[in-house]
XYZ file of C-alpha atoms in Angstrom:
245
model
C 28.969 -31.215 17.481
C 29.668 -28.519 14.917
C 28.507 -24.918 14.562
C 26.212 -26.253 11.696
C 24.164 -28.472 14.168
C 22.971 -25.154 16.078
C 22.465 -23.198 12.576
C 20.655 -25.915 10.775
C 16.954 -26.535 10.937
C 16.022 -30.159 11.840
C 16.605 -32.621 9.071
C 12.889 -33.667 8.710
C 11.892 -30.063 8.301
C 14.365 -29.478 5.564
C 13.267 -32.678 3.844
C 9.710 -31.607 4.137
C 10.678 -28.086 2.610
C 12.254 -30.028 -0.290
C 9.331 -32.222 -0.896
C 7.145 -29.013 -0.839
C 9.251 -27.738 -3.756
C 8.958 -31.051 -5.596
C 5.167 -31.116 -4.808
C 4.736 -27.574 -6.340
C 6.035 -29.029 -9.813
C 3.867 -31.987 -9.397
C 0.828 -29.719 -8.674
C 1.638 -27.608 -11.727
C 1.768 -30.726 -13.891
C -1.444 -31.932 -12.516
C -3.121 -28.810 -13.161
C -2.128 -28.667 -16.816
C -3.197 -32.359 -17.351
C -6.497 -31.714 -15.735
C -7.114 -28.457 -17.769
C -6.363 -30.500 -20.908
C -8.985 -32.861 -19.917
C -11.478 -30.218 -19.147
C -11.489 -31.217 -15.452
C -10.336 -29.946 -12.061
C -7.320 -31.553 -10.617
C -9.659 -33.235 -7.979
C -11.944 -34.576 -10.496
C -8.799 -35.992 -12.480
C -7.473 -37.433 -9.371
C -10.839 -39.234 -8.571
C -11.051 -40.384 -11.962
C -7.475 -41.832 -11.975
C -8.340 -43.549 -8.531
C -11.524 -45.237 -10.032
C -9.586 -46.290 -13.265
C -7.085 -48.014 -11.062
C -9.825 -49.894 -9.273
C -11.002 -51.486 -12.562
C -14.309 -53.298 -12.759
C -14.324 -53.644 -8.786
C -14.832 -49.856 -8.697
C -15.150 -48.040 -5.133
C -17.674 -46.441 -2.901
C -17.790 -42.690 -2.514
C -16.053 -42.853 0.960
C -13.048 -44.716 -0.426
C -12.761 -41.914 -3.113
C -12.792 -39.184 -0.398
C -10.411 -41.039 1.929
C -7.974 -41.725 -0.965
C -8.008 -37.953 -2.085
C -8.027 -36.889 1.578
C -11.037 -34.638 0.944
C -14.240 -34.192 2.642
C -17.247 -36.390 1.296
C -19.105 -33.354 0.081
C -16.142 -32.451 -2.030
C -15.712 -35.947 -3.437
C -19.450 -35.967 -4.015
C -19.268 -32.872 -6.188
C -16.236 -34.381 -8.160
C -18.098 -37.618 -8.707
C -21.213 -35.889 -9.802
C -19.350 -33.923 -12.420
C -17.548 -37.035 -13.638
C -20.947 -38.699 -14.005
C -22.400 -35.943 -15.942
C -19.559 -36.041 -18.487
C -20.084 -39.793 -18.742
C -16.625 -40.670 -17.306
C -17.919 -42.779 -14.438
C -21.092 -44.781 -13.951
C -23.151 -45.493 -10.634
C -24.523 -48.896 -9.841
C -25.896 -50.567 -6.746
C -22.978 -52.158 -4.640
C -23.500 -55.975 -4.761
C -22.230 -56.032 -1.024
C -24.771 -53.368 0.266
C -27.918 -52.625 -1.744
C -28.068 -49.184 0.149
C -24.719 -48.344 -1.122
C -23.514 -47.139 -4.597
C -20.488 -48.522 -6.454
C -18.548 -46.006 -8.798
C -16.737 -47.415 -11.719
C -14.875 -45.611 -14.697
C -16.495 -45.997 -18.115
C -14.578 -46.663 -21.310
C -14.692 -42.881 -21.984
C -13.289 -42.330 -18.427
C -10.534 -44.594 -18.913
C -9.637 -42.983 -22.251
C -9.728 -39.513 -20.759
C -7.507 -40.594 -17.750
C -5.035 -42.137 -20.178
C -4.995 -38.980 -22.368
C -4.285 -36.903 -19.261
C -1.234 -38.740 -18.397
C 1.729 -36.360 -18.354
C 4.099 -37.689 -21.081
C 6.735 -34.745 -20.786
C 7.158 -34.723 -17.025
C 9.808 -32.568 -15.562
C 9.750 -34.732 -12.491
C 10.377 -37.842 -14.294
C 13.133 -36.382 -16.314
C 14.757 -35.286 -13.152
C 14.321 -38.716 -11.525
C 15.799 -40.291 -14.609
C 19.016 -38.450 -13.983
C 19.445 -40.539 -10.704
C 21.491 -43.851 -10.907
C 19.512 -47.032 -11.101
C 20.375 -47.889 -7.623
C 19.442 -44.447 -6.346
C 16.060 -44.814 -7.912
C 15.614 -48.118 -6.168
C 16.742 -46.789 -2.921
C 14.327 -43.685 -3.247
C 11.337 -45.962 -4.109
C 12.215 -47.889 -0.924
C 12.265 -44.583 1.104
C 8.913 -43.604 -0.577
C 7.400 -46.873 0.505
C 8.669 -46.392 4.106
C 7.271 -42.991 4.304
C 3.845 -43.859 2.893
C 3.689 -46.845 5.182
C 4.495 -44.471 8.222
C 1.683 -42.078 7.154
C -0.653 -44.965 6.852
C 0.164 -46.375 10.127
C -0.427 -42.958 11.656
C -3.732 -42.936 9.784
C -2.694 -39.619 7.952
C -3.569 -41.130 4.579
C -5.960 -44.059 3.561
C -4.599 -47.587 3.399
C -2.620 -47.985 0.205
C -2.303 -51.178 -1.938
C 1.458 -51.616 -1.338
C 3.302 -54.806 -1.944
C 4.840 -54.630 1.370
C 1.446 -54.977 3.091
C 0.073 -57.725 0.789
C -0.624 -61.381 2.007
C 1.352 -62.609 -1.029
C 4.527 -60.692 -0.188
C 7.627 -62.780 0.813
C 10.654 -60.521 1.422
C 14.253 -61.590 0.908
C 13.561 -65.418 0.491
C 15.755 -65.723 -2.666
C 19.722 -65.459 -2.669
C 19.543 -63.607 -6.041
C 20.530 -60.019 -5.088
C 18.552 -58.505 -8.068
C 15.326 -60.589 -7.391
C 15.263 -61.313 -3.654
C 11.537 -61.164 -3.035
C 8.700 -63.661 -4.022
C 5.130 -62.861 -4.934
C 3.144 -65.930 -3.962
C 0.163 -64.819 -6.082
C 2.030 -65.335 -9.381
C 4.755 -67.637 -7.816
C 7.591 -65.393 -9.162
C 10.560 -63.724 -7.814
C 10.944 -59.945 -8.197
C 13.256 -57.281 -7.114
C 13.162 -54.038 -5.136
C 12.655 -51.944 -8.286
C 9.558 -53.968 -8.981
C 7.786 -53.038 -5.538
C 4.516 -51.411 -6.399
C 2.667 -48.460 -4.672
C -0.721 -49.444 -5.939
C -1.173 -53.053 -7.000
C -4.486 -54.181 -8.281
C -4.039 -57.633 -6.992
C -3.011 -56.575 -3.488
C -4.670 -58.342 -0.674
C -4.048 -56.907 2.827
C -2.150 -59.291 5.053
C -3.445 -60.147 8.400
C -1.551 -57.748 11.020
C 0.757 -60.385 12.502
C 1.796 -61.451 8.911
C 2.047 -57.887 7.668
C 4.137 -56.820 10.707
C 6.471 -59.872 10.341
C 7.091 -59.438 6.821
C 7.798 -55.709 7.311
C 10.350 -56.380 10.021
C 12.017 -58.743 7.828
C 11.963 -56.364 4.716
C 13.637 -53.684 7.042
C 16.163 -56.015 8.735
C 17.327 -57.845 5.563
C 17.623 -54.786 3.439
C 20.826 -54.997 1.264
C 23.264 -52.100 1.729
C 25.128 -50.759 -1.278
C 28.868 -50.147 -0.692
C 30.372 -46.872 -1.660
C 31.692 -48.606 -4.798
C 28.449 -50.019 -5.744
C 26.667 -46.879 -5.049
C 29.061 -44.938 -7.257
C 28.668 -47.382 -10.044
C 24.892 -47.481 -9.778
C 25.206 -51.260 -9.182
C 23.363 -54.125 -7.774
C 24.055 -54.847 -4.126
C 26.751 -57.751 -3.624
C 27.705 -57.779 -7.290
C 30.111 -55.958 -9.686
C 27.304 -55.527 -12.236
C 25.492 -52.269 -13.036
C 21.783 -52.327 -12.039
C 19.412 -53.590 -14.723
C 16.682 -51.350 -16.120
C 14.195 -54.020 -15.412
C 10.604 -54.199 -16.808
C 8.408 -51.223 -16.112
C 5.391 -52.192 -14.303
C 2.172 -50.013 -14.102
C 1.235 -48.906 -10.658
């Protein structure tokens, strides 16, 4: 016990304050990108979501849930995107009473053009060691999953919740995980936050994989952390291929 224990605000609160400040930069960048595309941030977010869903598209309810907005707000944004020819509506093959929303070619082009190439956030993240970036990705995944379990956000297409995810089945410290869909090993730096091929695992399988993911997580030694290295090796972390979310 030190005097700072009494003087300090709870650590989760300070972390939230820090995330608020980072979020302010993200929001400013998003506003700039949306204005450049002649859209509102909500419209751009809806378009980005539908582009990521590809030919499968999504229903309006899924758009609202993903954006954490009311259905009327999502309806207004979708209507504006449709008027601009950025999305198209068609009958849902699974339910004739429902409508399926898909991004058009123009919508995909607009979404690509709106991507922030000169991002202050990405530049700041690039100053972290490769090992720190991987650790941060892991913590982001854990936080997103906790929010998902608390039903604070819509279900996400995370690798760790996929039926094809096999954590820590390989001895290679750089590529310990396995994707059964493509039958290939991959590393922590490759974990996706929004995988188009993700298939939600049954609860028992999902929980077992998550427990193993947490239990078998490698820990960096102080020396490895200072070098930005790979756990259990004397090698610096490889940059690895960049995967699109």
